[in-house]
mmCIF file of C-alpha atoms in Angstrom:
data_model
loop_
_atom_site.group_PDB
_atom_site.id
_atom_site.type_symbol
_atom_site.label_atom_id
_atom_site.label_comp_id
_atom_site.label_asym_id
_atom_site.label_seq_id
_atom_site.Cartn_x
_atom_site.Cartn_y
_atom_site.Cartn_z
ATOM 1 C CA MET L 86 0.000 0.000 0.000
ATOM 2 C CA GLU L 87 0.999 3.631 -0.385
ATOM 3 C CA PRO L 88 2.850 5.458 2.454
ATOM 4 C CA GLY L 89 0.425 6.914 4.961
ATOM 5 C CA PHE L 90 -2.357 4.646 3.763
ATOM 6 C CA ALA L 91 -4.239 3.047 6.660
ATOM 7 C CA VAL L 92 -6.638 0.120 6.188
ATOM 8 C CA GLY L 93 -9.430 -0.595 8.638
ATOM 9 C CA GLU L 94 -12.228 -3.085 9.067
ATOM 10 C CA GLU L 95 -13.913 -4.901 6.195
ATOM 11 C CA LEU L 96 -17.270 -3.368 5.314
ATOM 12 C CA ALA L 97 -18.575 -5.825 2.721
ATOM 13 C CA ARG L 98 -17.525 -8.198 -0.040
ATOM 14 C CA ASP L 99 -18.863 -9.484 -3.328
ATOM 15 C CA ALA L 100 -17.901 -12.079 -5.907
ATOM 16 C CA VAL L 101 -14.418 -10.659 -6.579
ATOM 17 C CA GLY L 102 -13.603 -7.893 -4.132
ATOM 18 C CA ALA L 103 -13.958 -6.491 -0.651
ATOM 19 C CA TRP L 104 -14.427 -3.000 0.762
ATOM 20 C CA HIS L 105 -12.517 -1.771 3.805
ATOM 21 C CA ARG L 106 -12.538 1.464 5.738
ATOM 22 C CA ALA L 107 -9.432 3.436 4.847
ATOM 23 C CA GLU L 108 -7.742 6.716 5.649
ATOM 24 C CA ARG L 109 -5.063 8.757 3.957
ATOM 25 C CA ASP L 110 -3.723 12.108 5.148
ATOM 26 C CA GLY L 111 -6.557 12.308 7.653
ATOM 27 C CA ARG L 112 -9.199 11.819 4.979
ATOM 28 C CA ARG L 113 -11.794 9.068 5.352
ATOM 29 C CA LEU L 114 -11.957 6.866 2.247
ATOM 30 C CA THR L 115 -12.694 3.273 1.223
ATOM 31 C CA LEU L 116 -10.359 0.599 -0.086
ATOM 32 C CA ARG L 117 -11.767 -1.680 -2.787
ATOM 33 C CA ILE L 118 -9.428 -4.689 -3.170
ATOM 34 C CA LEU L 119 -9.367 -8.144 -4.736
ATOM 35 C CA ARG L 120 -10.418 -10.681 -2.116
ATOM 36 C CA ALA L 121 -7.479 -12.394 -0.403
ATOM 37 C CA ASP L 122 -8.856 -15.864 -1.152
ATOM 38 C CA LEU L 123 -8.905 -15.016 -4.869
ATOM 39 C CA ALA L 124 -5.392 -13.588 -5.110
ATOM 40 C CA GLY L 125 -4.178 -16.646 -7.041
ATOM 41 C CA ARG L 126 -7.152 -16.811 -9.384
ATOM 42 C CA GLU L 127 -6.376 -15.202 -12.738
ATOM 43 C CA ASP L 128 -10.047 -15.147 -13.764
ATOM 44 C CA ALA L 129 -10.978 -13.191 -10.621
ATOM 45 C CA ARG L 130 -8.031 -10.880 -11.126
ATOM 46 C CA GLN L 131 -9.112 -10.105 -14.680
ATOM 47 C CA LEU L 132 -12.668 -9.350 -13.536
ATOM 48 C CA PHE L 133 -11.329 -6.945 -10.927
ATOM 49 C CA LEU L 134 -8.993 -5.271 -13.438
ATOM 50 C CA GLU L 135 -11.900 -4.811 -15.846
ATOM 51 C CA GLU L 136 -13.762 -3.039 -13.045
ATOM 52 C CA VAL L 137 -10.759 -0.753 -12.498
ATOM 53 C CA ARG L 138 -10.706 0.066 -16.208
ATOM 54 C CA ARG L 139 -14.408 0.885 -16.253
ATOM 55 C CA VAL L 140 -14.675 3.117 -13.194
ATOM 56 C CA GLY L 141 -11.125 4.159 -12.333
ATOM 57 C CA GLY L 142 -11.166 7.245 -14.541
ATOM 58 C CA LEU L 143 -14.660 8.508 -13.736
ATOM 59 C CA ARG L 144 -14.739 12.058 -12.401
ATOM 60 C CA HIS L 145 -18.160 13.538 -11.683
ATOM 61 C CA PRO L 146 -19.653 14.945 -8.466
ATOM 62 C CA ALA L 147 -22.571 12.504 -8.741
ATOM 63 C CA LEU L 148 -20.428 9.360 -9.190
ATOM 64 C CA VAL L 149 -18.357 7.546 -6.558
ATOM 65 C CA ALA L 150 -14.799 8.575 -7.402
ATOM 66 C CA VAL L 151 -11.598 6.524 -7.511
ATOM 67 C CA TYR L 152 -8.591 8.536 -6.269
ATOM 68 C CA ALA L 153 -5.819 5.976 -6.642
ATOM 69 C CA ALA L 154 -5.414 2.448 -7.925
ATOM 70 C CA ASP L 155 -2.749 -0.203 -8.423
ATOM 71 C CA ALA L 156 -3.577 -2.701 -11.147
ATOM 72 C CA ARG L 157 -0.145 -4.361 -10.905
ATOM 73 C CA ALA L 158 -0.322 -5.339 -7.240
ATOM 74 C CA ARG L 159 -0.719 -9.001 -6.339
ATOM 75 C CA ARG L 160 -4.150 -7.972 -5.062
ATOM 76 C CA PRO L 161 -5.245 -5.045 -7.271
ATOM 77 C CA TRP L 162 -6.972 -2.228 -5.396
ATOM 78 C CA MET L 163 -8.723 1.110 -5.701
ATOM 79 C CA LEU L 164 -8.980 3.943 -3.184
ATOM 80 C CA THR L 165 -12.431 5.520 -3.416
ATOM 81 C CA ASP L 166 -14.955 7.808 -1.824
ATOM 82 C CA PRO L 167 -16.385 6.402 1.415
ATOM 83 C CA VAL L 168 -19.139 3.904 0.670
ATOM 84 C CA ASP L 169 -20.460 3.452 4.209
ATOM 85 C CA GLY L 170 -22.640 6.557 4.309
ATOM 86 C CA PRO L 171 -26.452 6.608 4.263
ATOM 87 C CA THR L 172 -28.247 5.684 1.073
ATOM 88 C CA LEU L 173 -30.847 7.802 -0.661
ATOM 89 C CA GLU L 174 -33.329 5.042 0.140
ATOM 90 C CA ALA L 175 -32.672 5.431 3.879
ATOM 91 C CA PHE L 176 -32.748 9.225 3.647
ATOM 92 C CA LEU L 177 -36.138 9.243 1.929
ATOM 93 C CA ALA L 178 -37.533 6.733 4.414
ATOM 94 C CA ALA L 179 -36.511 9.065 7.248
ATOM 95 C CA GLN L 180 -37.145 12.470 5.690
ATOM 96 C CA GLY L 181 -39.994 11.778 3.291
ATOM 97 C CA PRO L 182 -40.626 13.300 -0.144
ATOM 98 C CA GLN L 183 -38.516 16.249 -1.230
ATOM 99 C CA PRO L 184 -39.817 19.475 -2.838
ATOM 100 C CA PRO L 185 -40.176 19.444 -6.633
ATOM 101 C CA ALA L 186 -37.379 21.988 -7.146
ATOM 102 C CA ALA L 187 -34.944 19.857 -5.143
ATOM 103 C CA ALA L 188 -36.070 16.675 -6.895
ATOM 104 C CA LEU L 189 -35.568 18.208 -10.330
ATOM 105 C CA ALA L 190 -32.154 19.587 -9.393
ATOM 106 C CA PHE L 191 -31.159 16.113 -8.273
ATOM 107 C CA ALA L 192 -32.500 14.557 -11.490
ATOM 108 C CA ARG L 193 -30.467 17.031 -13.574
ATOM 109 C CA ARG L 194 -27.330 16.103 -11.646
ATOM 110 C CA VAL L 195 -27.965 12.390 -12.186
ATOM 111 C CA CYS L 196 -28.666 12.973 -15.876
ATOM 112 C CA ASP L 197 -25.369 14.826 -16.216
ATOM 113 C CA ALA L 198 -23.481 11.967 -14.540
ATOM 114 C CA LEU L 199 -25.141 9.367 -16.755
ATOM 115 C CA GLY L 200 -24.365 11.612 -19.712
ATOM 116 C CA LEU L 201 -20.658 11.362 -18.868
ATOM 117 C CA LEU L 202 -20.955 7.587 -18.995
ATOM 118 C CA GLU L 203 -22.808 7.882 -22.301
ATOM 119 C CA GLN L 204 -19.921 9.900 -23.749
ATOM 120 C CA ARG L 205 -17.564 7.104 -22.747
ATOM 121 C CA GLY L 206 -19.766 4.441 -24.375
ATOM 122 C CA GLN L 207 -20.904 3.200 -20.972
ATOM 123 C CA VAL L 208 -24.151 2.756 -19.067
ATOM 124 C CA HIS L 209 -25.119 2.323 -15.410
ATOM 125 C CA VAL L 210 -27.269 -0.813 -15.208
ATOM 126 C CA ASP L 211 -28.675 -0.491 -11.672
ATOM 127 C CA VAL L 212 -29.879 3.029 -10.835
ATOM 128 C CA ARG L 213 -32.102 3.007 -7.737
ATOM 129 C CA PRO L 214 -32.225 4.797 -4.368
ATOM 130 C CA ALA L 215 -30.456 1.952 -2.566
ATOM 131 C CA ARG L 216 -27.440 2.492 -4.849
ATOM 132 C CA VAL L 217 -27.098 6.232 -4.270
ATOM 133 C CA LEU L 218 -24.807 7.164 -1.374
ATOM 134 C CA ARG L 219 -24.349 10.288 0.703
ATOM 135 C CA THR L 220 -20.649 11.104 0.642
ATOM 136 C CA GLY L 221 -18.604 14.271 0.658
ATOM 137 C CA GLY L 222 -21.675 16.409 1.279
ATOM 138 C CA GLY L 223 -23.504 15.165 -1.821
ATOM 139 C CA TRP L 224 -25.237 12.186 -3.376
ATOM 140 C CA ARG L 225 -23.210 9.856 -5.578
ATOM 141 C CA LEU L 226 -24.184 6.850 -7.671
ATOM 142 C CA TRP L 227 -22.507 3.586 -6.696
ATOM 143 C CA THR L 228 -20.538 2.400 -9.735
ATOM 144 C CA PHE L 229 -18.649 -0.788 -8.840
ATOM 145 C CA ARG L 230 -19.666 -3.691 -11.092
ATOM 146 C CA GLU L 231 -22.650 -1.661 -12.311
ATOM 147 C CA VAL L 232 -21.003 0.426 -15.031
ATOM 148 C CA ARG L 233 -20.947 -1.538 -18.278
ATOM 149 C CA ALA L 234 -20.176 -0.946 -21.914
ATOM 150 C CA ALA L 235 -23.335 0.327 -23.592
ATOM 151 C CA ASP L 236 -23.248 -2.454 -26.180
ATOM 152 C CA GLU L 237 -23.431 -5.072 -23.418
ATOM 153 C CA LEU L 238 -27.107 -4.372 -22.804
ATOM 154 C CA GLY L 239 -28.292 -6.312 -25.846
ATOM 155 C CA PRO L 240 -26.585 -9.588 -24.863
ATOM 156 C CA ARG L 241 -27.667 -9.077 -21.224
ATOM 157 C CA LYS L 242 -31.369 -8.716 -22.085
ATOM 158 C CA GLY L 243 -33.269 -11.179 -19.923
ATOM 159 C CA SER L 244 -30.712 -11.046 -17.101
ATOM 160 C CA ARG L 245 -32.248 -10.827 -13.659
ATOM 161 C CA PRO L 246 -32.077 -7.311 -12.178
ATOM 162 C CA PRO L 247 -31.071 -6.819 -8.541
ATOM 163 C CA ASP L 248 -34.485 -5.227 -7.931
ATOM 164 C CA ALA L 249 -37.095 -5.608 -10.672
ATOM 165 C CA ALA L 250 -39.201 -2.725 -9.303
ATOM 166 C CA TRP L 251 -36.575 -0.260 -10.563
ATOM 167 C CA ALA L 252 -35.517 -1.952 -13.815
ATOM 168 C CA PRO L 253 -36.822 -0.826 -17.216
ATOM 169 C CA PRO L 254 -39.407 -3.272 -18.575
ATOM 170 C CA GLU L 255 -37.463 -3.921 -21.770
ATOM 171 C CA ARG L 256 -34.741 -5.615 -19.743
ATOM 172 C CA ALA L 257 -37.064 -8.621 -19.406
ATOM 173 C CA ALA L 258 -36.675 -11.367 -21.992
ATOM 174 C CA ALA L 259 -40.415 -11.343 -22.763
ATOM 175 C CA HIS L 260 -40.511 -7.643 -23.640
ATOM 176 C CA PRO L 261 -40.541 -7.189 -27.426
ATOM 177 C CA ALA L 262 -38.306 -4.103 -27.491
ATOM 178 C CA PRO L 263 -34.511 -4.270 -27.329
ATOM 179 C CA TRP L 264 -32.723 -3.101 -24.199
ATOM 180 C CA ARG L 265 -30.701 -0.073 -25.274
ATOM 181 C CA ALA L 266 -28.712 2.511 -23.364
ATOM 182 C CA PRO L 267 -30.458 5.770 -24.440
ATOM 183 C CA ALA L 268 -33.925 4.643 -23.322
ATOM 184 C CA HIS L 269 -32.437 2.970 -20.246
ATOM 185 C CA LEU L 270 -30.906 6.322 -19.248
ATOM 186 C CA ALA L 271 -34.282 8.079 -19.463
ATOM 187 C CA TRP L 272 -35.935 5.394 -17.330
ATOM 188 C CA SER L 273 -33.127 5.629 -14.748
ATOM 189 C CA VAL L 274 -33.508 9.399 -14.370
ATOM 190 C CA GLY L 275 -37.291 9.131 -14.201
ATOM 191 C CA ALA L 276 -37.125 6.390 -11.585
ATOM 192 C CA LEU L 277 -34.936 8.457 -9.267
ATOM 193 C CA LEU L 278 -36.976 11.611 -9.863
ATOM 194 C CA GLY L 279 -40.139 9.771 -8.872
ATOM 195 C CA ALA L 280 -38.426 8.296 -5.825
ATOM 196 C CA VAL L 281 -37.251 11.681 -4.545
ATOM 197 C CA LEU L 282 -40.783 13.034 -5.025
ATOM 198 C CA GLY L 283 -42.035 10.214 -2.809
ATOM 199 C CA LEU L 284 -43.838 8.294 -5.560
ATOM 200 C CA GLY L 285 -42.154 4.931 -5.028
ATOM 201 C CA PRO L 286 -40.637 2.609 -7.641
ATOM 202 C CA PRO L 287 -41.840 2.749 -11.257
ATOM 203 C CA ALA L 288 -42.776 -0.960 -11.383
ATOM 204 C CA ASP L 289 -44.123 -3.633 -9.074
ATOM 205 C CA ALA L 290 -42.012 -6.357 -7.472
ATOM 206 C CA ALA L 291 -42.368 -8.498 -10.600
ATOM 207 C CA GLY L 292 -41.095 -5.682 -12.815
ATOM 208 C CA VAL L 293 -44.459 -4.774 -14.345
ATOM 209 C CA PRO L 294 -44.533 -0.991 -14.942
ATOM 210 C CA ARG L 295 -47.208 0.992 -13.179
ATOM 211 C CA PRO L 296 -48.444 4.460 -14.155
ATOM 212 C CA PRO L 297 -46.477 7.106 -12.244
ATOM 213 C CA ALA L 298 -48.340 8.322 -9.177
ATOM 214 C CA ASP L 299 -49.678 11.863 -9.371
ATOM 215 C CA PRO L 300 -47.025 14.267 -8.028
ATOM 216 C CA GLY L 301 -49.638 16.997 -7.694
ATOM 217 C CA ASP L 302 -48.132 19.055 -10.500
ATOM 218 C CA ALA L 303 -49.273 18.687 -14.121
ATOM 219 C CA ALA L 304 -45.858 19.496 -15.589
ATOM 220 C CA LEU L 305 -44.084 17.009 -13.352
ATOM 221 C CA ALA L 306 -46.693 14.371 -14.133
ATOM 222 C CA ALA L 307 -46.101 14.843 -17.870
ATOM 223 C CA LEU L 308 -42.345 14.663 -17.395
ATOM 224 C CA LEU L 309 -42.565 11.417 -15.439
ATOM 225 C CA ARG L 310 -44.905 9.863 -18.016
ATOM 226 C CA ALA L 311 -42.365 10.672 -20.729
ATOM 227 C CA LEU L 312 -39.324 9.357 -18.864
ATOM 228 C CA LEU L 313 -41.099 6.233 -17.587
ATOM 229 C CA ASP L 314 -43.065 5.302 -20.683
ATOM 230 C CA PRO L 315 -43.303 1.478 -20.808
ATOM 231 C CA ASP L 316 -42.448 1.706 -24.512
ATOM 232 C CA PRO L 317 -38.755 2.651 -24.670
ATOM 233 C CA ALA L 318 -39.181 4.028 -28.188
ATOM 234 C CA ARG L 319 -41.355 6.832 -26.793
ATOM 235 C CA ARG L 320 -38.912 7.976 -24.107
ATOM 236 C CA PRO L 321 -36.403 10.795 -24.658
ATOM 237 C CA ALA L 322 -33.366 9.073 -26.143
ATOM 238 C CA GLY L 323 -30.113 9.769 -24.349
ATOM 239 C CA ALA L 324 -28.715 12.316 -21.928
ATOM 240 C CA ALA L 325 -29.093 15.399 -24.127
ATOM 241 C CA ALA L 326 -32.773 14.687 -24.827
ATOM 242 C CA VAL L 327 -33.474 13.982 -21.160
ATOM 243 C CA ALA L 328 -31.605 17.135 -20.097
ATOM 244 C CA ARG L 329 -33.765 19.216 -22.416
ATOM 245 C CA ARG L 330 -36.897 17.825 -20.783
ATOM 246 C CA LEU L 331 -35.474 18.572 -17.325
ATOM 247 C CA ALA L 332 -34.341 22.116 -18.096
ATOM 248 C CA PRO L 333 -36.145 24.915 -16.218
ATOM 249 C CA GLY L 334 -39.021 26.177 -18.318
ATOM 250 C CA ALA L 335 -39.042 23.154 -20.624
ATOM 251 C CA PRO L 336 -42.387 21.483 -21.399
ATOM 252 C CA GLY L 337 -42.933 19.079 -18.532
ATOM 253 C CA SER L 338 -40.593 20.952 -16.188
ATOM 254 C CA SER L 339 -42.000 24.165 -14.793
ATOM 255 C CA HIS L 340 -39.568 24.459 -11.879
#
């Protein structure tokens, strides 16, 4: 490890890596590292290195950042924003719905972050309140193992989502439309916007879309219907189109 780099307790682990509390120069961070029991497994190492390649260079205030990494170490690692803060899901459960202006500002920030991924030919496959963390005074999307190449969505159609209530309907194998990144981005922004407004997930537990609940504002209702249209072909396509719908004074966004 780097000089002055302190590693603390393990926070969690997944199929290839573990997260530990960490500190450098008095700053609280998180260490993401290849699991010790997988250090001799080349397949696990390659999966971890692919994760480093996908998220290591991301720099956006609404994405969990990686500040240092060593891909050549026996156990590759990344030093990241803290990941043990409260989630947006927990915040909303405690604080309740947020005002429309705050919800729209948050949606614009998320759209901008997803737009950065779009520019890199990437997509975030699991956008939901449980995967948004409070860190550094702001909300950041969790990225580990959830940022993929945009062209991976087609082959992954039919894969089981972590939580079907937040996944776009076209992800399901039975849905006739292809699963593509531009429409997926619109659904992701709409899902989080609805959540912050206190409207709940955009689908039921089986992944069947439900009409967005009435936010009590005609413009917001129209915006949510557009972003969460069950037919992906009718949604705004991509970050620029979604940003236009979210802009102050745009049709569907009066705040």
